[in-house]
Coordinates of C-alpha atoms in Angstrom, one line a residue:
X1 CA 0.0 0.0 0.0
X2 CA 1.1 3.1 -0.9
X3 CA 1.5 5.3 2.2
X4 CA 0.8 9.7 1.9
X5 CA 2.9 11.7 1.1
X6 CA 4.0 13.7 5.0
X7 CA 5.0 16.8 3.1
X8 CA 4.7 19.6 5.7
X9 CA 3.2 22.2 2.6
X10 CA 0.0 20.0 2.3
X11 CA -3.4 22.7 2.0
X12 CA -5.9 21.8 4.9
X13 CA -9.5 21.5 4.4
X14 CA -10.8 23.4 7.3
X15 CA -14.6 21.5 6.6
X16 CA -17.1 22.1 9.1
X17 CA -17.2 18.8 10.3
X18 CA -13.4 19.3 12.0
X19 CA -13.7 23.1 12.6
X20 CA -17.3 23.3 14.2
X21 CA -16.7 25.8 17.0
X22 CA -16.9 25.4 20.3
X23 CA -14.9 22.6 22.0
X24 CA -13.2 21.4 19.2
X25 CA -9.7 21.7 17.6
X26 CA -7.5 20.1 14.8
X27 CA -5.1 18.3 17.0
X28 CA -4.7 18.3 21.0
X29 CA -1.6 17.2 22.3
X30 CA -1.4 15.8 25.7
X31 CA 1.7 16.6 27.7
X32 CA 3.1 19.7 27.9
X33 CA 7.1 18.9 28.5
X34 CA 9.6 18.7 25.6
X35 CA 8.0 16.1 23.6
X36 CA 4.6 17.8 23.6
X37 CA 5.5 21.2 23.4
X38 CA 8.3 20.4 20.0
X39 CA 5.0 18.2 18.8
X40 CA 3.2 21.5 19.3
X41 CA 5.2 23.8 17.7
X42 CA 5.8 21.7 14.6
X43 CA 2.2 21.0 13.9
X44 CA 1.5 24.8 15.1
X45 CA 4.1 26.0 12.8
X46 CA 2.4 24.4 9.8
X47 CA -1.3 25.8 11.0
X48 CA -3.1 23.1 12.5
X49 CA -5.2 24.6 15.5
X50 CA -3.3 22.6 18.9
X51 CA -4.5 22.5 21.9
X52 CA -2.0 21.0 24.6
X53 CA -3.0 20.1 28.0
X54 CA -1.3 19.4 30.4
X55 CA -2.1 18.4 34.2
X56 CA 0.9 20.4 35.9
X57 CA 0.7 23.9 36.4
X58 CA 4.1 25.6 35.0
X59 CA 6.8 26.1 36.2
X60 CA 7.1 22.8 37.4
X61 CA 9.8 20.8 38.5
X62 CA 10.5 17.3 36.9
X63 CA 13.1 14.0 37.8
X64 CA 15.8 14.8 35.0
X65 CA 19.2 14.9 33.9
X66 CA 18.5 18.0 32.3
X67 CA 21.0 17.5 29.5
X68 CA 20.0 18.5 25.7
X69 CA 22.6 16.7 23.5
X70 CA 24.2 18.5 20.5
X71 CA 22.3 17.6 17.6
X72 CA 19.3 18.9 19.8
X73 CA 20.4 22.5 19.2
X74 CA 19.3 22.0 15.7
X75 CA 15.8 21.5 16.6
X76 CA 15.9 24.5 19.1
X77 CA 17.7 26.3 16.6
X78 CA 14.2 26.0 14.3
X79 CA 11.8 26.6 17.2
X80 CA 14.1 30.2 17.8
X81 CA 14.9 28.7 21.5
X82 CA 18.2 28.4 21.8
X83 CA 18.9 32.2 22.6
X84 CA 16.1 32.2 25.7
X85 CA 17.6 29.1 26.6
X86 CA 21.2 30.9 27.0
X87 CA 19.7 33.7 28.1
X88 CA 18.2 31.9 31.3
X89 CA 22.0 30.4 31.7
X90 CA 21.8 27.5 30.3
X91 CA 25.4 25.7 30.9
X92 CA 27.3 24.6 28.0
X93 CA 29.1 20.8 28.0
X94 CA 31.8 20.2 26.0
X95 CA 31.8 16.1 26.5
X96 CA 31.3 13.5 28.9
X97 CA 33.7 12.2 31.8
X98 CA 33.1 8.6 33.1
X99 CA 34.3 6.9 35.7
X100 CA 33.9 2.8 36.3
X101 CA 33.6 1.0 39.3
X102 CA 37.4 0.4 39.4
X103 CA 37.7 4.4 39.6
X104 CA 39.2 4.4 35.9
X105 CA 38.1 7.3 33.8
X106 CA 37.5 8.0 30.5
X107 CA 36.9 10.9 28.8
X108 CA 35.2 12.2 25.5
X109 CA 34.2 15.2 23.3
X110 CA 31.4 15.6 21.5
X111 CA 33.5 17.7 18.8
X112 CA 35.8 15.4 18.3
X113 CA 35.1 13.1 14.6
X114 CA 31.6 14.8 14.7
X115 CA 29.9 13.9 11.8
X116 CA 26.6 16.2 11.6
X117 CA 27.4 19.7 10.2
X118 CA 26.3 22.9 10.9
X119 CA 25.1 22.5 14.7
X120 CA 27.2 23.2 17.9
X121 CA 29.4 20.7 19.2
X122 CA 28.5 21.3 22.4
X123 CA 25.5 19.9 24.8
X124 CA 23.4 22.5 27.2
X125 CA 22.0 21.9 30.3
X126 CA 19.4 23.8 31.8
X127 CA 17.0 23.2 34.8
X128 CA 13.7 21.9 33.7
X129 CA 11.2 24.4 35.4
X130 CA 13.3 27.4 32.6
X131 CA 13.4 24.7 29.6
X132 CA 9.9 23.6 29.7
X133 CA 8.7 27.1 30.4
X134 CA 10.7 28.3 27.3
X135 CA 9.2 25.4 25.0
X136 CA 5.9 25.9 25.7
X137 CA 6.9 29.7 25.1
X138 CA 7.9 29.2 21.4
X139 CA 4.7 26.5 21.1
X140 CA 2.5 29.6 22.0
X141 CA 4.7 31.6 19.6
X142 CA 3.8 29.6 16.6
X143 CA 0.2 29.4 17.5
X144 CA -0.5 26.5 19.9
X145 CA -2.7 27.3 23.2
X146 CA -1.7 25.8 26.4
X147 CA -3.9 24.7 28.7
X148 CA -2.5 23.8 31.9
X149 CA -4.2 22.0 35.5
X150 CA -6.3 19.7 32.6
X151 CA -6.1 16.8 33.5
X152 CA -6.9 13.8 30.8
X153 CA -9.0 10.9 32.1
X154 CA -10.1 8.7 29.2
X155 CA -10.1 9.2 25.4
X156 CA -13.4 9.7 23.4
X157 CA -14.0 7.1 20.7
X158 CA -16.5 7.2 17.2
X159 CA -18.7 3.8 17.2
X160 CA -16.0 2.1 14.9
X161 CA -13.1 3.0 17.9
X162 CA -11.2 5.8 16.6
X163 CA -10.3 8.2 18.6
X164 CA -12.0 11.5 18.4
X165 CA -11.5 13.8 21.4
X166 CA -10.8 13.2 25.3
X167 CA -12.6 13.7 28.3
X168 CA -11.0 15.7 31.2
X169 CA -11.3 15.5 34.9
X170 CA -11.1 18.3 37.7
X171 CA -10.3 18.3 41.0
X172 CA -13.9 18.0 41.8
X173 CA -14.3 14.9 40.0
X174 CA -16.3 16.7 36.6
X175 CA -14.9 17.6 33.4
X176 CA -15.8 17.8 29.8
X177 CA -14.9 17.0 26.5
X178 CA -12.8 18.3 23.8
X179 CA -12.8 16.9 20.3
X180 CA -10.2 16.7 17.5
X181 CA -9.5 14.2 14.8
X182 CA -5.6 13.7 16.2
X183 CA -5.1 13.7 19.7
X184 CA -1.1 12.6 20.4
X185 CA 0.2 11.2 23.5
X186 CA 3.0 13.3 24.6
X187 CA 2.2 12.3 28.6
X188 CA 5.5 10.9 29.7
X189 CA 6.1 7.3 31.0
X190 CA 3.3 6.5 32.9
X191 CA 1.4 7.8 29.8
X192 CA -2.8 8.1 30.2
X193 CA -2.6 7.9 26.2
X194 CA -1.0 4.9 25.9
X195 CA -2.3 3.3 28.8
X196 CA -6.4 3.8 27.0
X197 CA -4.8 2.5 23.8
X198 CA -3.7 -0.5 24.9
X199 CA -0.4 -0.3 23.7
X200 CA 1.5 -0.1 26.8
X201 CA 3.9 -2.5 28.5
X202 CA 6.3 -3.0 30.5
X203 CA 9.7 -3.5 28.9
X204 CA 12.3 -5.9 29.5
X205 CA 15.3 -5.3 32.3
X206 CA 17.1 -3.3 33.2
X207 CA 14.4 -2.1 36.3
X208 CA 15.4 0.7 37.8
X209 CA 14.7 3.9 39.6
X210 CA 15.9 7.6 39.7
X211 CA 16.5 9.8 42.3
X212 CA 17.2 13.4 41.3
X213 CA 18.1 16.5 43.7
X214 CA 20.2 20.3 43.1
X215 CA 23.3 21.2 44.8
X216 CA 25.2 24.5 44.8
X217 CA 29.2 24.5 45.7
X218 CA 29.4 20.6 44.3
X219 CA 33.6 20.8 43.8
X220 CA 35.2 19.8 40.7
X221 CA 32.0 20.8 38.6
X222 CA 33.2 21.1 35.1
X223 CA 32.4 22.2 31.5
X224 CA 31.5 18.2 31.2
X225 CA 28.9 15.6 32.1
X226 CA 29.7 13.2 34.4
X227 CA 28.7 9.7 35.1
X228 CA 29.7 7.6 37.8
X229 CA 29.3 4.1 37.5
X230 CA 29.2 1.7 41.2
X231 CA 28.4 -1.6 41.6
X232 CA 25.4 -0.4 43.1
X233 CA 24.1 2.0 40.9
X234 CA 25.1 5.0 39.0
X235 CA 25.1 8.9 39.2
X236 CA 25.2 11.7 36.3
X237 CA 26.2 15.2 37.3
X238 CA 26.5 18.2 35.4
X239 CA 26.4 21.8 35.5
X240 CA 23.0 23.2 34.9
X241 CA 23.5 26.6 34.9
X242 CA 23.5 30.0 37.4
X243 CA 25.6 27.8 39.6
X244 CA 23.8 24.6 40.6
X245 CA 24.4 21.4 39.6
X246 CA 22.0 18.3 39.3
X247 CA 22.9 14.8 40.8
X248 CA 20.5 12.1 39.3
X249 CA 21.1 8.8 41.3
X250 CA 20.2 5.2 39.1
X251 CA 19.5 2.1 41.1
X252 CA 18.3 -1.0 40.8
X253 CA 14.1 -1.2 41.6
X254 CA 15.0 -3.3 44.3
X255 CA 16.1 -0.1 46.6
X256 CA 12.6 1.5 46.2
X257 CA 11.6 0.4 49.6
X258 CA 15.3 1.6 51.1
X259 CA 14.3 5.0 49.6
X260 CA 10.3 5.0 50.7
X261 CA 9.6 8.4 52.4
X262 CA 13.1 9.6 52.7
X263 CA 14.7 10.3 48.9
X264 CA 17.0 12.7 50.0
X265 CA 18.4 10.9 52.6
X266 CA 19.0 7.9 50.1
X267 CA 20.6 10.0 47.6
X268 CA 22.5 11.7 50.1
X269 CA 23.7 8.4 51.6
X270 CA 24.1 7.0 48.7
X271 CA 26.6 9.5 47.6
X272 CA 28.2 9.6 51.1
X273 CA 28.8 5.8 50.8
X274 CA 31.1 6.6 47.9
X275 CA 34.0 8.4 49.6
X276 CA 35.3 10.2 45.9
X277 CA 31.7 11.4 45.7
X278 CA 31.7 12.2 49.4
X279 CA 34.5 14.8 49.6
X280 CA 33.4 16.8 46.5
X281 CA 29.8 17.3 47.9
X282 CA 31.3 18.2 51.7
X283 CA 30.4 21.6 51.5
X284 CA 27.8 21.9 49.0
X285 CA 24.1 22.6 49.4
X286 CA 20.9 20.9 48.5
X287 CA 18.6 23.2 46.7
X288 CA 14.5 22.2 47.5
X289 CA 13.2 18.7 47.1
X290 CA 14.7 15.2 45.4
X291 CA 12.6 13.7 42.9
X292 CA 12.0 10.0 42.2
X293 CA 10.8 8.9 39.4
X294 CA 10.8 5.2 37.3
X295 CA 10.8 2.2 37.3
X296 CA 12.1 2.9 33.7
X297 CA 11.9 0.4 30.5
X298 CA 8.6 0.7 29.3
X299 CA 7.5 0.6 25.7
X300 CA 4.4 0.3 23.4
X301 CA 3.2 -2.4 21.7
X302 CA 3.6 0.7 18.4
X303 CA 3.5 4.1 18.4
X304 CA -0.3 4.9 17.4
X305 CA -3.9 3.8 17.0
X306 CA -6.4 5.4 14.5
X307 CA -6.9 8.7 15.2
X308 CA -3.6 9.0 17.5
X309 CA -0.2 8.8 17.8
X310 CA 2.9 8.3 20.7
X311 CA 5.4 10.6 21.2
X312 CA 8.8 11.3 23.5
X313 CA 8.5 8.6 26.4
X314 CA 5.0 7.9 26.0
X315 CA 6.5 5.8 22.8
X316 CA 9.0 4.1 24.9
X317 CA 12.0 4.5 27.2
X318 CA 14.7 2.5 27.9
X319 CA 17.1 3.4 30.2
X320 CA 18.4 7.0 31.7
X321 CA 22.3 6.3 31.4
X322 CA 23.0 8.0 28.1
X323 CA 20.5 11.0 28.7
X324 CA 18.8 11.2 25.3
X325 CA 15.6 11.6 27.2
X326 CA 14.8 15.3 25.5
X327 CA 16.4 15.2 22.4
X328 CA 14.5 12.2 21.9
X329 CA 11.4 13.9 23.1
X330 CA 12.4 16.8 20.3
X331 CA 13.6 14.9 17.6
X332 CA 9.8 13.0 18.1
X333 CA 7.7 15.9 17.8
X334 CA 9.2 16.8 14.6
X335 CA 9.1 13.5 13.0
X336 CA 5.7 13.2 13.8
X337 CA 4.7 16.1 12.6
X338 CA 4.4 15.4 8.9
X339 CA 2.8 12.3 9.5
X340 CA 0.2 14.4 11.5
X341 CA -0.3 16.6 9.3
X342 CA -1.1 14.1 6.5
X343 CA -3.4 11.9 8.7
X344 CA -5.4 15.1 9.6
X345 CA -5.5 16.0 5.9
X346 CA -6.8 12.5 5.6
X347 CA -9.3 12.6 8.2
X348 CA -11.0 16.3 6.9
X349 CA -11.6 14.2 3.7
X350 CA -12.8 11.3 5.0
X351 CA -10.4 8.7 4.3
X352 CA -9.4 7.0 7.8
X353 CA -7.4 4.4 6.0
X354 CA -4.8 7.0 4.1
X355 CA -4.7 8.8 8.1
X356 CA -4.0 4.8 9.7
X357 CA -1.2 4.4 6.7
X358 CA 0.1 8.0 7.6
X359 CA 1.3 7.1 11.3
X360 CA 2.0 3.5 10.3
X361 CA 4.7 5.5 7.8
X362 CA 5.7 7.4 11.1
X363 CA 6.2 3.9 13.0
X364 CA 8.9 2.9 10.1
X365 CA 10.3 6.0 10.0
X366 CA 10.9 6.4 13.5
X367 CA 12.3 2.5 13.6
X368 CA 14.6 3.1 11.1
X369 CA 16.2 6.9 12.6
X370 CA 16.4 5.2 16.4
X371 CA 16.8 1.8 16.1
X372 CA 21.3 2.4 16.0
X373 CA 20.1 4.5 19.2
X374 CA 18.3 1.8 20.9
X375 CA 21.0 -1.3 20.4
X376 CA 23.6 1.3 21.5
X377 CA 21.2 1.9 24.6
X378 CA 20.9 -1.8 25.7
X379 CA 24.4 -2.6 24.8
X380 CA 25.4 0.3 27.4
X381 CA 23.2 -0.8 29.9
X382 CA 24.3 -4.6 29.5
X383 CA 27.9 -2.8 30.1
X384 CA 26.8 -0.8 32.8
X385 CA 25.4 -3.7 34.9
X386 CA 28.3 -5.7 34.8
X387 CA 31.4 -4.4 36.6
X388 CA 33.8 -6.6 35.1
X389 CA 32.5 -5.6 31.1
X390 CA 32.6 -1.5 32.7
X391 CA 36.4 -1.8 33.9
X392 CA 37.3 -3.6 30.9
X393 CA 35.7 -1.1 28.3
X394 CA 37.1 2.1 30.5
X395 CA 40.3 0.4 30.5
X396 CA 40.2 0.4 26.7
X397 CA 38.7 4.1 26.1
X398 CA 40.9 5.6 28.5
X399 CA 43.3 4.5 26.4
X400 CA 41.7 4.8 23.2
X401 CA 40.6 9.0 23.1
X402 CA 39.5 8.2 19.7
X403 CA 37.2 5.7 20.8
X404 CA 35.9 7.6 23.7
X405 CA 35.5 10.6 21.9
X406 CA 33.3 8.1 18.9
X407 CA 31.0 6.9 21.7
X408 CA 30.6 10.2 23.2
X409 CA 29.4 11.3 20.0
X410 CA 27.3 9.0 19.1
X411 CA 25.6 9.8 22.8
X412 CA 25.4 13.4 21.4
X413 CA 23.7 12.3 18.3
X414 CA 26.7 14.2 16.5
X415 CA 28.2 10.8 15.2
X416 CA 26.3 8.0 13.6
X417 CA 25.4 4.8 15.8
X418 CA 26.5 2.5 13.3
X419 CA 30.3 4.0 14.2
X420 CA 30.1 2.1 17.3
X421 CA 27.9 -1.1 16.2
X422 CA 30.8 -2.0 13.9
X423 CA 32.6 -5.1 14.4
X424 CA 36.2 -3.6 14.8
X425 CA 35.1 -1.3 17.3
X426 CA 33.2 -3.7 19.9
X427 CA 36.2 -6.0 19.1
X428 CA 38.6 -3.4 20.4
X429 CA 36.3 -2.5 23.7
X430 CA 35.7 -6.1 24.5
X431 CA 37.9 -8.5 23.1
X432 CA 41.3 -7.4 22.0
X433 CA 44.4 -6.8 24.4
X434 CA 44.5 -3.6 25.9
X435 CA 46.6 -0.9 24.6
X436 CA 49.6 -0.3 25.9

């Protein structure tokens, strides 16, 4: 079957039957953080009438590592949010510094061999209260209204099962009903959107759980990430601007009832338990509350239903350790967009089979530009969870800057994944005698 065409410059039929007044858009996007709001702006951009809601009220904290890879810039750079985001003092990281279980560190930059042009070679890192707030900014810009403390309870359905609208709930325990022909499930991990589709599960190990707090006057705080890998866990730490710097604790599920009422106080022990961790944080303050948030590895059966689609980590998430949590959520939006728009020029003509071949169009696409991503992610992970394979692959890139500086990239999205899927290369890191 031959799929449409997702070009961006299609005209829209604004018929009566889409555009009736009243409670009723073109496309309502649920989820207001990164993934929702680049959804937004994209489909905004190209003047579909978006409505996001989202039950938060802004600004609002969220359980992050707060870091927005290179190649992420390029999408900011379209939406005009890369100035704001500097502007609010975004910090800038240069690479990432890793240290394994057997205190060996490696170190790599995302300039080095980068292999996408024209977009910084640098990361950013910015708290998520001032991103968010800025996305949803340039979302407004381009058209999109924002709707925020609306809460989505179910999905509305026409007799055949498409979907059609959703139906909120308030704090009262009423609501009301919004209808649109698209309605895309931006919502996060624990997504409602997925969750009334039927298309979410749980996916397979690793099982773990996040623990995120702020510091000012961490020592040692650099213009790179950090990751810290234990044979209990791991921690990532950065610079996120005017100061601070986030510490976003990974640990097995297993710890959950360790943690249970007292996060801080596991983070902070956790860290304390870890004496090279210890002394840099001896004189440094905690900033508010620590966030938990997981367990992690959930997917979807596929990434829409007629008259929907998945986006961000409503579509699936895998594991924290290589942060691509937002520029995935970015990248998403604008991938789906296209397919978006030509399901909803579909749907105003009333052919729901050219809108279902639309989004199954996005499901391949999006396969094909993650799918390096997501072995690199499980291979990582695998890595990660066993201390022996960690010492023996820091051994080797701490060694090997050219290596390190490859898989640093290809965490950055500025170097292809294939670079690092290549035979030679997982010989070298696994196999081969060290270098001397």
């Amino acid at each position: 079957m031959t799929s449409p065409s997702p070009a961006a410059d299609q005209p829209f039929d604004r018929s009566p039957a889409v555009h009736a007044g009243g409670r009723r858009v073109d496309a309502i996007v649920v989820g207001g953080g990164p993934a929702g709001a680049s959804t937004a702006w994209h489909l905004a951009s190209a003047g579909l009438e978006v409505l996001v809601l989202d039950r938060a009220r802004f600004p609002r904290d969220k359980a992050c590592a707060e870091y927005l890879s290179p190649e992420a810039t390029r999408i900011l750079t379209n939406m005009d949010a890369v100035a704001p985001i500097l502007a609010a003092g975004a910090a800038q990281l240069q690479g990432m510094r890793i240290r394994s279980p057997d205190g060996t560190w490696l170190h790599g930059e995302f300039a080095s061999g980068a292999t996408v042009p024209g977009f910084r070679h640098h990361g950013l890192s910015l708290r998520r209260p001032a991103l968010d707030a800025i996305l949803l900014d340039r979302a407004r810009s381009a058209g999109a209204r924002v709707a925020e403390g609306a809460q989505v309870a179910d999905l509305l359905r026409s007799p055949t099962g498409r979907v059609e609208g959703v139906r909120l709930v308030d704090a009262t325990g009423g609501g009301g009903e919004i209808r649109a022909p698209l309605v895309i499930g931006a919502d996060g991990l624990r997504s409602v959107v997925a969750r009334r589709l039927g298309l979410a599960r749980r996916g397979p190990a690793p099982n773990r759980i996040a623990f995120v707090g702020h510091y000012e006057g961490v020592a040692g705080i650099g213009a790179s990430g950090e990751m810290h890998v234990a044979t209990n866990g791991y921690i990532g730490m950065a610079d996120v601007g005017n100061g601070q710097s986030n510490a976003a604790l990974v640990v097995p599920v297993t710890f959950a009832r360790e943690a249970a009422g007292d996060p801080a106080g596991f983070l902070e022990r956790w860290i304390a338990g870890h004496p090279h961790l210890a002394e840099r944080f001896r004189g440094a303050e905690r900033l508010g509350r620590v966030l938990a948030t997981g367990p992690f590895a959930s997917r979807t059966r596929r990434p829409w239903a007629p008259g929907a689609a998945l986006v961000g980590d409503a579509a699936d998430y895998f594991d924290p350790f290589t942060g691509e949590g937002i520029f995935a959520a970015l990248r998403g939006g604008e991938m789906l967009a296209p397919y978006a728009i030509a399901a909803h020029h579909a749907l105003v003509r009333q052919r729901p089979r050219e809108a279902d071949a639309a989004f199954r169009s996005y499901t391949w696409d999006r396969r094909r530009a993650f799918a390096g991503k997501w072995i690199v992610e499980r291979a990582i992970a695998a890595t990660v969870a066993s201390p022996r394979l960690m010492n023996r692959a820091a051994a080797v890139l701490s060694r090997r800057k050219d290596m390190a500086d490859t898989l640093v990239g290809v965490t950055g999205d500025t170097i292809s994944a294939r670079a690092v899927l290549r035979p030679s290369f997982l010989v070298r890191l696994f196999l081969a005698p060290l270098p001397e």
